[in-house]
PDB file of N, CA, C and O in Angstrom:
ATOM      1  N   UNK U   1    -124.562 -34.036-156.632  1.00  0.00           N
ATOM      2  CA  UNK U   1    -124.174 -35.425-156.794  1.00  0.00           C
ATOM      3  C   UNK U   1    -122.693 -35.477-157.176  1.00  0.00           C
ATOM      4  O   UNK U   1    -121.960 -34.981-158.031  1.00  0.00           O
ATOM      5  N   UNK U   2    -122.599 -36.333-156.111  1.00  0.00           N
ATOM      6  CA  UNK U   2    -120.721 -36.052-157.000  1.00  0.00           C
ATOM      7  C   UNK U   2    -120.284 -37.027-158.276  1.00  0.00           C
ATOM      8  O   UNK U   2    -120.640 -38.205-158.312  1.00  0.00           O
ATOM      9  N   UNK U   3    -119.624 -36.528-159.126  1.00  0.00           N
ATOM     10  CA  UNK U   3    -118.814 -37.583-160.377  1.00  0.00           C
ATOM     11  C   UNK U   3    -118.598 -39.484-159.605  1.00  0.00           C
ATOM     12  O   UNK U   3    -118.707 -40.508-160.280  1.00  0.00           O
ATOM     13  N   UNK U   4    -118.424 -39.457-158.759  1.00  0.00           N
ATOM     14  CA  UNK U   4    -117.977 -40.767-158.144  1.00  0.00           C
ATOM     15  C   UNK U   4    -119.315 -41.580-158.937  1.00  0.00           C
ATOM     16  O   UNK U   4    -119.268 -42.407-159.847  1.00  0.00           O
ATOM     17  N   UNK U   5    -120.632 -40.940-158.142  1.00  0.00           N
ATOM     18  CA  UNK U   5    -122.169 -41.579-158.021  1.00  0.00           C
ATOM     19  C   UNK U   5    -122.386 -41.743-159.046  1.00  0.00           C
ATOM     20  O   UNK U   5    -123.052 -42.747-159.298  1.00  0.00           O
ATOM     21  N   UNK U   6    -121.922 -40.800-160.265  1.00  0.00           N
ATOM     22  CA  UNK U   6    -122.827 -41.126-161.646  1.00  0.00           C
ATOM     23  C   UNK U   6    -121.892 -42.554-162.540  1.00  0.00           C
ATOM     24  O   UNK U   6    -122.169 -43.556-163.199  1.00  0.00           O
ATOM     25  N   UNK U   7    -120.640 -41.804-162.011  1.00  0.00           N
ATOM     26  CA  UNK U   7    -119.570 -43.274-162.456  1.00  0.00           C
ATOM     27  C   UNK U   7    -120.149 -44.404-162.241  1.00  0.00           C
ATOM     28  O   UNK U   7    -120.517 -45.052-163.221  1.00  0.00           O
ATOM     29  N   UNK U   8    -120.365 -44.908-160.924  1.00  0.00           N
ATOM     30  CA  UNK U   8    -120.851 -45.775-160.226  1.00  0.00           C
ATOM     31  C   UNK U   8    -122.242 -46.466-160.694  1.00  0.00           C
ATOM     32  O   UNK U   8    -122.557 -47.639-160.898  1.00  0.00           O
ATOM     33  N   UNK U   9    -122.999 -45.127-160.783  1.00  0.00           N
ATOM     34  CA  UNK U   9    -124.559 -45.481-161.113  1.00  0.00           C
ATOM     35  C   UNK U   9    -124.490 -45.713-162.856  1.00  0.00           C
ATOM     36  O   UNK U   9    -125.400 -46.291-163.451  1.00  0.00           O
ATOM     37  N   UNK U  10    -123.507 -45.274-163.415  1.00  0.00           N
ATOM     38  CA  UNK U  10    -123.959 -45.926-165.184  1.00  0.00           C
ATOM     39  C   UNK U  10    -123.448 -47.228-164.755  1.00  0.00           C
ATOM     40  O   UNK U  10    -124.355 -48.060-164.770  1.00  0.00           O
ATOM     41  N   UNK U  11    -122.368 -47.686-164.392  1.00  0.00           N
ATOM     42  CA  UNK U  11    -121.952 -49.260-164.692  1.00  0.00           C
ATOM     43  C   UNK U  11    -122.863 -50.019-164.027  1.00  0.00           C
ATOM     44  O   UNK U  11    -123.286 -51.024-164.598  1.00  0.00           O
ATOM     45  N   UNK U  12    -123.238 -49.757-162.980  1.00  0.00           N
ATOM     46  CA  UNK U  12    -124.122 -50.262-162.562  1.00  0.00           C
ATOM     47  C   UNK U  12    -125.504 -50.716-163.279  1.00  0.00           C
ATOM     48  O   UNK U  12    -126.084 -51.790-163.118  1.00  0.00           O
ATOM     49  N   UNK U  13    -125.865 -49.699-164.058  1.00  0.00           N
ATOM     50  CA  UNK U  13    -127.107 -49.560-164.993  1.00  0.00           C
ATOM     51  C   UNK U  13    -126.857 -50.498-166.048  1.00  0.00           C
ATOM     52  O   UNK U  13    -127.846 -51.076-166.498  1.00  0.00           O
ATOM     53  N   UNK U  14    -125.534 -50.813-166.617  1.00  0.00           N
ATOM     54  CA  UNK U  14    -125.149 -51.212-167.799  1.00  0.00           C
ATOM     55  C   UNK U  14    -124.926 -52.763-167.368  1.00  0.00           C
ATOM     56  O   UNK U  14    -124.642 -53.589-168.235  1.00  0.00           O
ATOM     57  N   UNK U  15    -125.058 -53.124-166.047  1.00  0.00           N
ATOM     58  CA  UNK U  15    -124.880 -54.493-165.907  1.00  0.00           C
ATOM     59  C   UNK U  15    -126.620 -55.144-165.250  1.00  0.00           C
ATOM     60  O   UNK U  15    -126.947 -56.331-165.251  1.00  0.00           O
ATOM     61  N   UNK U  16    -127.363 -54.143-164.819  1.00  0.00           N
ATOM     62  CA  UNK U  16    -128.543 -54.563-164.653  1.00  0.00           C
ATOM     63  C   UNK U  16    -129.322 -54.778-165.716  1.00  0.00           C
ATOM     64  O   UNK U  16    -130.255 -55.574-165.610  1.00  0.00           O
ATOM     65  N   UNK U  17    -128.971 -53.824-167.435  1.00  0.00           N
ATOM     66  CA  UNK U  17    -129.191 -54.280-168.550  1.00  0.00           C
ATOM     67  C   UNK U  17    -128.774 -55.537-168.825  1.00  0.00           C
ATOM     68  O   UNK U  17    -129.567 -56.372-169.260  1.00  0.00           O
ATOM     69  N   UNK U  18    -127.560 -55.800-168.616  1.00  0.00           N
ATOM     70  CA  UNK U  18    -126.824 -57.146-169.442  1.00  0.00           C
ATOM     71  C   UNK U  18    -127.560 -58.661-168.482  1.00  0.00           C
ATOM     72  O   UNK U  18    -127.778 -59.777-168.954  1.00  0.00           O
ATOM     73  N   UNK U  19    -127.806 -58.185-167.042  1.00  0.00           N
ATOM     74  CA  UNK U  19    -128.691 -59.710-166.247  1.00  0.00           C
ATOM     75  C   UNK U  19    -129.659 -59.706-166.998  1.00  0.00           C
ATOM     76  O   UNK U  19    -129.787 -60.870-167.377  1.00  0.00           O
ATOM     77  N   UNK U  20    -130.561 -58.975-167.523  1.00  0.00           N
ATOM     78  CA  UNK U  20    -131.773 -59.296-168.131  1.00  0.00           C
ATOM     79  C   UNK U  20    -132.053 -60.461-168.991  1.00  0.00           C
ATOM     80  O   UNK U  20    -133.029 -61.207-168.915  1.00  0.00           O
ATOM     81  N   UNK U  21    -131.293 -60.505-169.631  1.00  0.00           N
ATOM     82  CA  UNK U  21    -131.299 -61.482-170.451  1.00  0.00           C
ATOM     83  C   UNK U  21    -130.775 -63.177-169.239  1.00  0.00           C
ATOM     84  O   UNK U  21    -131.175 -64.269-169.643  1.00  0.00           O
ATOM     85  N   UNK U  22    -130.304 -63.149-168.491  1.00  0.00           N
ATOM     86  CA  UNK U  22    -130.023 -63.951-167.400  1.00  0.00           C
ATOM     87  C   UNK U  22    -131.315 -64.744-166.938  1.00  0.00           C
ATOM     88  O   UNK U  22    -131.750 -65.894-167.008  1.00  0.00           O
ATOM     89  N   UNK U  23    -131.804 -63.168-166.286  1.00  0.00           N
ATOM     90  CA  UNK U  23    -133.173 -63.702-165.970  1.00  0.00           C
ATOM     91  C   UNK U  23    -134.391 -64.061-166.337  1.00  0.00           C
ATOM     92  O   UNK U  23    -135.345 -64.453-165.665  1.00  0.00           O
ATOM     93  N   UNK U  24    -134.187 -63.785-168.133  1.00  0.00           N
ATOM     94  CA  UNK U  24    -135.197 -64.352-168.758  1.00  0.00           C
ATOM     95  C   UNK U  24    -135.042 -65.473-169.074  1.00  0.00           C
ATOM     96  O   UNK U  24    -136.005 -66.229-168.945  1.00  0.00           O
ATOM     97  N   UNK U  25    -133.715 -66.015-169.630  1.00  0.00           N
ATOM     98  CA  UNK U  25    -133.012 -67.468-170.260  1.00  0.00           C
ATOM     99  C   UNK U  25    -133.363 -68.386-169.574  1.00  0.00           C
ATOM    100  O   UNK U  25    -134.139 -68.139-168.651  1.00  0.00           O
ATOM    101  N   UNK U  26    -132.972 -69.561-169.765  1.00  0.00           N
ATOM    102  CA  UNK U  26    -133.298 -71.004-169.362  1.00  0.00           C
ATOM    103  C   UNK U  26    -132.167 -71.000-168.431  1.00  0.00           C
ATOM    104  O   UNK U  26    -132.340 -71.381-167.273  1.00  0.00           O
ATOM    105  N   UNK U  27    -130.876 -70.548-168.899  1.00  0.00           N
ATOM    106  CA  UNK U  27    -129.779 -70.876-168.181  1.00  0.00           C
ATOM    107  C   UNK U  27    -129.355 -69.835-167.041  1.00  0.00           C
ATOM    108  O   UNK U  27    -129.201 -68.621-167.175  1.00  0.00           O
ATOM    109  N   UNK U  28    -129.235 -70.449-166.127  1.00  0.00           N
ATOM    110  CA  UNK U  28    -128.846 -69.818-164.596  1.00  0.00           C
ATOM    111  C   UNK U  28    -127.234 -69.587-164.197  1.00  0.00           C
ATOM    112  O   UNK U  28    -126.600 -70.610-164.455  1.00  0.00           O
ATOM    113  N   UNK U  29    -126.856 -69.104-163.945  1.00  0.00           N
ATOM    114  CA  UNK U  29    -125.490 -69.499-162.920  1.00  0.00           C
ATOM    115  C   UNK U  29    -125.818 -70.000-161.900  1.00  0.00           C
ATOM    116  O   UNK U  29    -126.954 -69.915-161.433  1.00  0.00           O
ATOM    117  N   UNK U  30    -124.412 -70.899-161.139  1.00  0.00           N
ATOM    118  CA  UNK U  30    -124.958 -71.370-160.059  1.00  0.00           C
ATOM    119  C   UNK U  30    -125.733 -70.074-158.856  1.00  0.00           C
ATOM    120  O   UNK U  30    -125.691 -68.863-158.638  1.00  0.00           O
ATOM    121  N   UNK U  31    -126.317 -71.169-158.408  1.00  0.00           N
ATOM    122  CA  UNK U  31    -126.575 -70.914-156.972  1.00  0.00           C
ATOM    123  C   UNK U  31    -125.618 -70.307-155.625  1.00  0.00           C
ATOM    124  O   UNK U  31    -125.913 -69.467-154.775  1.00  0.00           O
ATOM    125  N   UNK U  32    -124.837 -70.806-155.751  1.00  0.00           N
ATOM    126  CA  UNK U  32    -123.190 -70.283-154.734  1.00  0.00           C
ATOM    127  C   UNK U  32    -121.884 -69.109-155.965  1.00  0.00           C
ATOM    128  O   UNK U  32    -120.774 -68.649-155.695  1.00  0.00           O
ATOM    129  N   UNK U  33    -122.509 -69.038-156.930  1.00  0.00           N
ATOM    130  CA  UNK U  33    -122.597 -67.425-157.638  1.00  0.00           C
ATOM    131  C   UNK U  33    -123.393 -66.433-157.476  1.00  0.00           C
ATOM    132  O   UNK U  33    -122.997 -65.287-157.260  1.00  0.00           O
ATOM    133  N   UNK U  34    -124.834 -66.843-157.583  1.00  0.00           N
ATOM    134  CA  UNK U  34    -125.400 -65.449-157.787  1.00  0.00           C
ATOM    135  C   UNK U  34    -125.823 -64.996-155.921  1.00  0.00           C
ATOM    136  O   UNK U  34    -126.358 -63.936-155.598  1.00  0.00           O
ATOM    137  N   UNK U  35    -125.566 -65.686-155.313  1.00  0.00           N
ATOM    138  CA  UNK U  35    -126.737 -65.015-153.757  1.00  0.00           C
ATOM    139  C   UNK U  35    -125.246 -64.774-152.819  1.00  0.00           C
ATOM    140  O   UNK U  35    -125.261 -64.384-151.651  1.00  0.00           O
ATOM    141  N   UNK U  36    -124.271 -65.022-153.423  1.00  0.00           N
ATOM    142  CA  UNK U  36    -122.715 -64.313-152.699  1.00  0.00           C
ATOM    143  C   UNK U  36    -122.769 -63.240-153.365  1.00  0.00           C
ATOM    144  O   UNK U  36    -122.549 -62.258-152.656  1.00  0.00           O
ATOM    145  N   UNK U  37    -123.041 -62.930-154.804  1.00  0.00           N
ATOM    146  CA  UNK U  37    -123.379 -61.630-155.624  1.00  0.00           C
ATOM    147  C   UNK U  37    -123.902 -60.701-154.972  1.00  0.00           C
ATOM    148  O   UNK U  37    -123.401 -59.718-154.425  1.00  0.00           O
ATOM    149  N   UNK U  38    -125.315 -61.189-155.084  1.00  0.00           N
ATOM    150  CA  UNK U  38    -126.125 -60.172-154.631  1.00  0.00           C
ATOM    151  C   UNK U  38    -126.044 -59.615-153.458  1.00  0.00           C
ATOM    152  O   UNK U  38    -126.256 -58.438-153.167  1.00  0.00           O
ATOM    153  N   UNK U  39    -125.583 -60.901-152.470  1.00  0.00           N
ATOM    154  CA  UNK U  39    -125.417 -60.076-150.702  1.00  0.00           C
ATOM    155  C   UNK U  39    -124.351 -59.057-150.631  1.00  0.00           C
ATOM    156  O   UNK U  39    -124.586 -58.038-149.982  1.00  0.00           O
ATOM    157  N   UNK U  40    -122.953 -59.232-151.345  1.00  0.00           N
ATOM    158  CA  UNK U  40    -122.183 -58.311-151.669  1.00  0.00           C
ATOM    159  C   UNK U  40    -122.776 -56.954-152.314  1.00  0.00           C
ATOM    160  O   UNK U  40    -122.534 -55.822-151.897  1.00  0.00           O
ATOM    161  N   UNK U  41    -123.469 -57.233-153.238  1.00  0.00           N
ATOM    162  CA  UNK U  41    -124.176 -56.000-153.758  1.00  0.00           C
ATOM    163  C   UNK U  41    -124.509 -55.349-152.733  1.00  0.00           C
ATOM    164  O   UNK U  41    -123.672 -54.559-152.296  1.00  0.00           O
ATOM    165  N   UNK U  42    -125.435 -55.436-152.237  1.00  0.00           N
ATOM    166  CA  UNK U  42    -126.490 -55.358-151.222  1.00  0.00           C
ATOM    167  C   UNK U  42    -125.509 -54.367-150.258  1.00  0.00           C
ATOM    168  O   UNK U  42    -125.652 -53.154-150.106  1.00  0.00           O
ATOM    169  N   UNK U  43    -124.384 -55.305-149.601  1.00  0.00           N
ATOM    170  CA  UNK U  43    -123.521 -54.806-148.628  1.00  0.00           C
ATOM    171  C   UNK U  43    -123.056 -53.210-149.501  1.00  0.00           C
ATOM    172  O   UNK U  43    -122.933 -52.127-148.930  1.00  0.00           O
ATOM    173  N   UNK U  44    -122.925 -53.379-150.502  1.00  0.00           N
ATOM    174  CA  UNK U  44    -122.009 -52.039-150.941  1.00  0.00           C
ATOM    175  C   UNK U  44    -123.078 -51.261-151.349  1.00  0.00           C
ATOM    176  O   UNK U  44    -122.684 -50.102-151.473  1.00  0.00           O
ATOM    177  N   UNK U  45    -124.382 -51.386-151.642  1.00  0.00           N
ATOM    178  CA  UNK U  45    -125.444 -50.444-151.544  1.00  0.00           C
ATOM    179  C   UNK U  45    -125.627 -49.845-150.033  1.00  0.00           C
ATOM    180  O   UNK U  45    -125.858 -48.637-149.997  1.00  0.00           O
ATOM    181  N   UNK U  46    -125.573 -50.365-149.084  1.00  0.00           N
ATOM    182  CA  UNK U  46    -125.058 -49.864-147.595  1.00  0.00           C
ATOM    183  C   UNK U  46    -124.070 -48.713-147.277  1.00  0.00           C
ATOM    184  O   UNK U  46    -124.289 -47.640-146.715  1.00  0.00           O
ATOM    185  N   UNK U  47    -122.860 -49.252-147.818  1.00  0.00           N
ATOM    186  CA  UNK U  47    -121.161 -48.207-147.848  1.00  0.00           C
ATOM    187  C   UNK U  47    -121.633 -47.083-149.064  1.00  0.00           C
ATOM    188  O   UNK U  47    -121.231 -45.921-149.003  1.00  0.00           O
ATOM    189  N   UNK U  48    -122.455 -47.518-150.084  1.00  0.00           N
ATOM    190  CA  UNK U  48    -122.483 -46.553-150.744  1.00  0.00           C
ATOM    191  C   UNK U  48    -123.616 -45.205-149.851  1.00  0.00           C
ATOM    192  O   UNK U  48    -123.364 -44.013-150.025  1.00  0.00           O
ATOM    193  N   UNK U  49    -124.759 -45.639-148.979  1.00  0.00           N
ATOM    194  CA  UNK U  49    -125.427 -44.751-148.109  1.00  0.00           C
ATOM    195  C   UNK U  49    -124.681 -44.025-147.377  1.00  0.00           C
ATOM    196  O   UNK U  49    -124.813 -42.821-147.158  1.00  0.00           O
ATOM    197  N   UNK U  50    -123.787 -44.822-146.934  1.00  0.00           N
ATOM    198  CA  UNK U  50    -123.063 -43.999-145.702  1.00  0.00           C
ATOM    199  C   UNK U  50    -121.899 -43.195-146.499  1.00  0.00           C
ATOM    200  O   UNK U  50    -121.138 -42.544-145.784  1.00  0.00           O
ATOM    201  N   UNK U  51    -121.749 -43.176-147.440  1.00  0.00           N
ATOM    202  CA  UNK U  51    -121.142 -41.964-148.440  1.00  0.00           C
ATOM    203  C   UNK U  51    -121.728 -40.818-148.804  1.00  0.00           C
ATOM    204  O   UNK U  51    -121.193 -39.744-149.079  1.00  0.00           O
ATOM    205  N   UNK U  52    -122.958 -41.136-148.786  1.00  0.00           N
ATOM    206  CA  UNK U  52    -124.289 -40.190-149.730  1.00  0.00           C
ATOM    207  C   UNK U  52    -124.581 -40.262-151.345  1.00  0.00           C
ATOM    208  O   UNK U  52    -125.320 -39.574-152.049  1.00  0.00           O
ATOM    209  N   UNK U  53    -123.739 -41.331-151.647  1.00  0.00           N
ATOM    210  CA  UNK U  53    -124.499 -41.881-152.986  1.00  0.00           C
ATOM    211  C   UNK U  53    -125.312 -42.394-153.256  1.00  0.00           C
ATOM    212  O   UNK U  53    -125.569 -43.546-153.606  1.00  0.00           O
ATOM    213  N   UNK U  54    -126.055 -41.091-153.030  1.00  0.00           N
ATOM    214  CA  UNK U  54    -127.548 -41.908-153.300  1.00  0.00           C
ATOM    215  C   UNK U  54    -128.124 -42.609-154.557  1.00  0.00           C
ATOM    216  O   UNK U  54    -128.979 -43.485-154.422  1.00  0.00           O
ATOM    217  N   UNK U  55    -127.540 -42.131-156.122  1.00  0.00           N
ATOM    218  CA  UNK U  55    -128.019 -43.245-157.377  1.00  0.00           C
ATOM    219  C   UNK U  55    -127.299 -44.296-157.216  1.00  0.00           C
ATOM    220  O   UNK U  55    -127.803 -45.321-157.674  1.00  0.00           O
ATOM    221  N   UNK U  56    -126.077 -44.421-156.617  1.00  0.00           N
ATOM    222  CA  UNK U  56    -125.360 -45.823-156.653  1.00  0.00           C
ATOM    223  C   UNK U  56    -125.853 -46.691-155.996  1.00  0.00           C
ATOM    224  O   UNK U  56    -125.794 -47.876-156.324  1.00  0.00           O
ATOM    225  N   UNK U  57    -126.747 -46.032-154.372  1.00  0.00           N
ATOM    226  CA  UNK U  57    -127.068 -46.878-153.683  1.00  0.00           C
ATOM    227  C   UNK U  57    -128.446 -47.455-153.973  1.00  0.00           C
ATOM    228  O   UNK U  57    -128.795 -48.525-153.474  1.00  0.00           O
ATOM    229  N   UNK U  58    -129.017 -46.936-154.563  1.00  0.00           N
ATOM    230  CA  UNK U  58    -130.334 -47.261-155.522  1.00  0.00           C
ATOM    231  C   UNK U  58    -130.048 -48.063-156.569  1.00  0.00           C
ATOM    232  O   UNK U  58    -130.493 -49.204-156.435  1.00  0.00           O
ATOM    233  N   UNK U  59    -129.415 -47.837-157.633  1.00  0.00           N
ATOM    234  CA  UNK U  59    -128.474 -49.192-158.358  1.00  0.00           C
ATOM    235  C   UNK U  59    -127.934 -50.162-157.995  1.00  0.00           C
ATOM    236  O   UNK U  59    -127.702 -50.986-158.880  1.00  0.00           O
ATOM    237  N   UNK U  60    -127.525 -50.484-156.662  1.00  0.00           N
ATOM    238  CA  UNK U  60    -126.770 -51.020-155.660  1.00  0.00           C
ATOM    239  C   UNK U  60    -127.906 -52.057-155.421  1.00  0.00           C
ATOM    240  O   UNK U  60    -127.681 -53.212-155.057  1.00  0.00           O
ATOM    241  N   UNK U  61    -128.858 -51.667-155.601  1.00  0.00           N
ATOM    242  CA  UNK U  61    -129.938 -52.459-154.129  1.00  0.00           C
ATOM    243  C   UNK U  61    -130.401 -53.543-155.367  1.00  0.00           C
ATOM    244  O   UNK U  61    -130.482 -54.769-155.448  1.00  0.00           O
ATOM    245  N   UNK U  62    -130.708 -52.180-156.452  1.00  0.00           N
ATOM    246  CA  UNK U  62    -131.737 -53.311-157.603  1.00  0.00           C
ATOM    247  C   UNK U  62    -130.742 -54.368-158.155  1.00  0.00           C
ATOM    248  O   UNK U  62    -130.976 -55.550-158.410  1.00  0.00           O
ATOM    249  N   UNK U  63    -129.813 -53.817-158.258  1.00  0.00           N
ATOM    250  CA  UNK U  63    -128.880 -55.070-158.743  1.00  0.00           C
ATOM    251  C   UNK U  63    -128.425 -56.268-158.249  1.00  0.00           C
ATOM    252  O   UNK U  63    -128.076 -57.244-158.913  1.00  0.00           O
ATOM    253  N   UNK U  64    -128.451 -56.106-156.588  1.00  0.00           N
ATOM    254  CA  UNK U  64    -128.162 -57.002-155.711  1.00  0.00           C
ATOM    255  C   UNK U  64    -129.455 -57.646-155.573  1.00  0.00           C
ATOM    256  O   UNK U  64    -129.325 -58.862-155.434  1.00  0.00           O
ATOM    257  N   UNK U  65    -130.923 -57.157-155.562  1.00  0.00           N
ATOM    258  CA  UNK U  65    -132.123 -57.592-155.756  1.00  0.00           C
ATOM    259  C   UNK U  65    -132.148 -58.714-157.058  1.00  0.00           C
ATOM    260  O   UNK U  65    -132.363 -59.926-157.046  1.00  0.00           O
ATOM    261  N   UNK U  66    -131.820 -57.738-158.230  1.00  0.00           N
ATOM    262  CA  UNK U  66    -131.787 -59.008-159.572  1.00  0.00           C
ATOM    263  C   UNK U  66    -131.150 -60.279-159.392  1.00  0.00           C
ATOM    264  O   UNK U  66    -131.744 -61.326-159.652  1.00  0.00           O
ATOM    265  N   UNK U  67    -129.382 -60.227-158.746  1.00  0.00           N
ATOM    266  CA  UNK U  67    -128.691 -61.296-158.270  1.00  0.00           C
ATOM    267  C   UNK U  67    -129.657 -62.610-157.332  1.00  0.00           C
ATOM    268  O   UNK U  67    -129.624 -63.820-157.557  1.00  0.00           O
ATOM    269  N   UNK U  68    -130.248 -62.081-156.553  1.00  0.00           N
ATOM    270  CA  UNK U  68    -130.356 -62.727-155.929  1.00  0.00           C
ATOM    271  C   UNK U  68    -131.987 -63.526-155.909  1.00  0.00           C
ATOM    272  O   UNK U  68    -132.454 -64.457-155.251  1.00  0.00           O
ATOM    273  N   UNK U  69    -132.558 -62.577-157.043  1.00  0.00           N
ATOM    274  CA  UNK U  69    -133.949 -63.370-157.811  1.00  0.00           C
ATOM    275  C   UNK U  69    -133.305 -64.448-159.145  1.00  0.00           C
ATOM    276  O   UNK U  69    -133.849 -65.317-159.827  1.00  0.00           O
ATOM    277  N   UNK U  70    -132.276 -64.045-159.115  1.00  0.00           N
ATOM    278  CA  UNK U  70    -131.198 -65.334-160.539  1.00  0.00           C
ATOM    279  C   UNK U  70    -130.864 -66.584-159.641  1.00  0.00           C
ATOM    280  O   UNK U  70    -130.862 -67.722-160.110  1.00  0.00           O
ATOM    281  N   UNK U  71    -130.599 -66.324-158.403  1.00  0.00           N
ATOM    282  CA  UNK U  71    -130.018 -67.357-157.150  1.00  0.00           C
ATOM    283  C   UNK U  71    -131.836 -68.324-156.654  1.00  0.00           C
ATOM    284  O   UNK U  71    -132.144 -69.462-156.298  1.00  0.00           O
ATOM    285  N   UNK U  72    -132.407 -67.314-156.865  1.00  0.00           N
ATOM    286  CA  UNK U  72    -134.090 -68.285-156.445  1.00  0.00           C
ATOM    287  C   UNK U  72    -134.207 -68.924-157.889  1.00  0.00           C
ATOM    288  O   UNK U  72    -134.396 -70.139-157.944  1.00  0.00           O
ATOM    289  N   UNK U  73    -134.121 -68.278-158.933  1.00  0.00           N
ATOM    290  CA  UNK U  73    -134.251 -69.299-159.992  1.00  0.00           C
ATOM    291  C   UNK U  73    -133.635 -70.194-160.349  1.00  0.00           C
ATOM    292  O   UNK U  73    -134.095 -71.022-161.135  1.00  0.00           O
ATOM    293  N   UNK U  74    -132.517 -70.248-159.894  1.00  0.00           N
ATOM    294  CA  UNK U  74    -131.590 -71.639-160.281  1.00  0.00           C
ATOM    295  C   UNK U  74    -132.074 -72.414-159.164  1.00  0.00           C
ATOM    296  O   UNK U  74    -132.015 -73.635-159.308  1.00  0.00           O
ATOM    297  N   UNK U  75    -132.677 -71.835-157.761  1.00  0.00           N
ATOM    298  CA  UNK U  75    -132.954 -73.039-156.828  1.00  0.00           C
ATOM    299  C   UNK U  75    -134.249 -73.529-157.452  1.00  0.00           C
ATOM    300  O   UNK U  75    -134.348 -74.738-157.661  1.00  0.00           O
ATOM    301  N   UNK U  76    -135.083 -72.856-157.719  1.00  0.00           N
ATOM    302  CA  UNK U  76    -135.713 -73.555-157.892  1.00  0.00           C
ATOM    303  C   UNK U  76    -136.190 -74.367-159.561  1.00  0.00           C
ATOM    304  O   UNK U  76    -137.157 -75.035-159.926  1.00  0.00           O
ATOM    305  N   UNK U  77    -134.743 -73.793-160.328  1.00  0.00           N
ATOM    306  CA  UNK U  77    -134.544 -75.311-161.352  1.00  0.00           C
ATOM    307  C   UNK U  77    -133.913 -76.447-160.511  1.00  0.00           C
ATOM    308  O   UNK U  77    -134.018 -77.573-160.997  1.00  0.00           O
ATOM    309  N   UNK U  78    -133.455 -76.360-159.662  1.00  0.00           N
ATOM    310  CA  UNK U  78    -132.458 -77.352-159.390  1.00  0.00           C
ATOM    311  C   UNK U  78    -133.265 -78.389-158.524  1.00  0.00           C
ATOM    312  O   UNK U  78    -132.872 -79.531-158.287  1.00  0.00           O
ATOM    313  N   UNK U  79    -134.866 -77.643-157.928  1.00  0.00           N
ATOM    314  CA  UNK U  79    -135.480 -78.970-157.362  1.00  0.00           C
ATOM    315  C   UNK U  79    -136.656 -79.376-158.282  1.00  0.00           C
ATOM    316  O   UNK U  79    -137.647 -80.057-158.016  1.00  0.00           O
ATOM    317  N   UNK U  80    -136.411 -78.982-159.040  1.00  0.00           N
ATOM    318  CA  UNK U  80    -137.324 -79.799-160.255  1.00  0.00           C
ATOM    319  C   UNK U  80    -136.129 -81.294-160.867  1.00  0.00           C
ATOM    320  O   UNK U  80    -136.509 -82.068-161.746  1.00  0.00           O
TER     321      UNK U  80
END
């Protein structure tokens, strides 16, 4: 594994800790924040495959996954 991946894969880890609390709270970010987030995520969990980082790209996915379950929850506060 190279130094890049583990770099990559703690911050990564350390910000899928800090959404938690996001996605438990009442309060959301918008909607046109979190699902531009996550698709970006998403995209660089991709570039990170075609590198061979494989923990980043596994951190990559769940994080862009969390983003974009924060983006369904604000939609669906917002049609209540």
């Amino acid at each position: 594994m190279e130094w890049q991946d583990w770099v990559i894969t703690i911050g990564q880890i350390i910000f899928i800790v800090s959404l938690i609390p996001t996605i438990r709270g009442r309060d959301k970010p918008p909607v046109s924040t979190s699902i531009p987030t996550g698709i970006v995520l998403l995209t660089f969990a991709i570039a990170q495959y075609s590198l061979g980082l494989v923990a980043s790209t596994f951190t990559s996915l769940i994080l862009g996954s969390l983003w974009l379950y924060v983006g369904y929850q604000k939609f669906q506060l917002n049609k209540k």
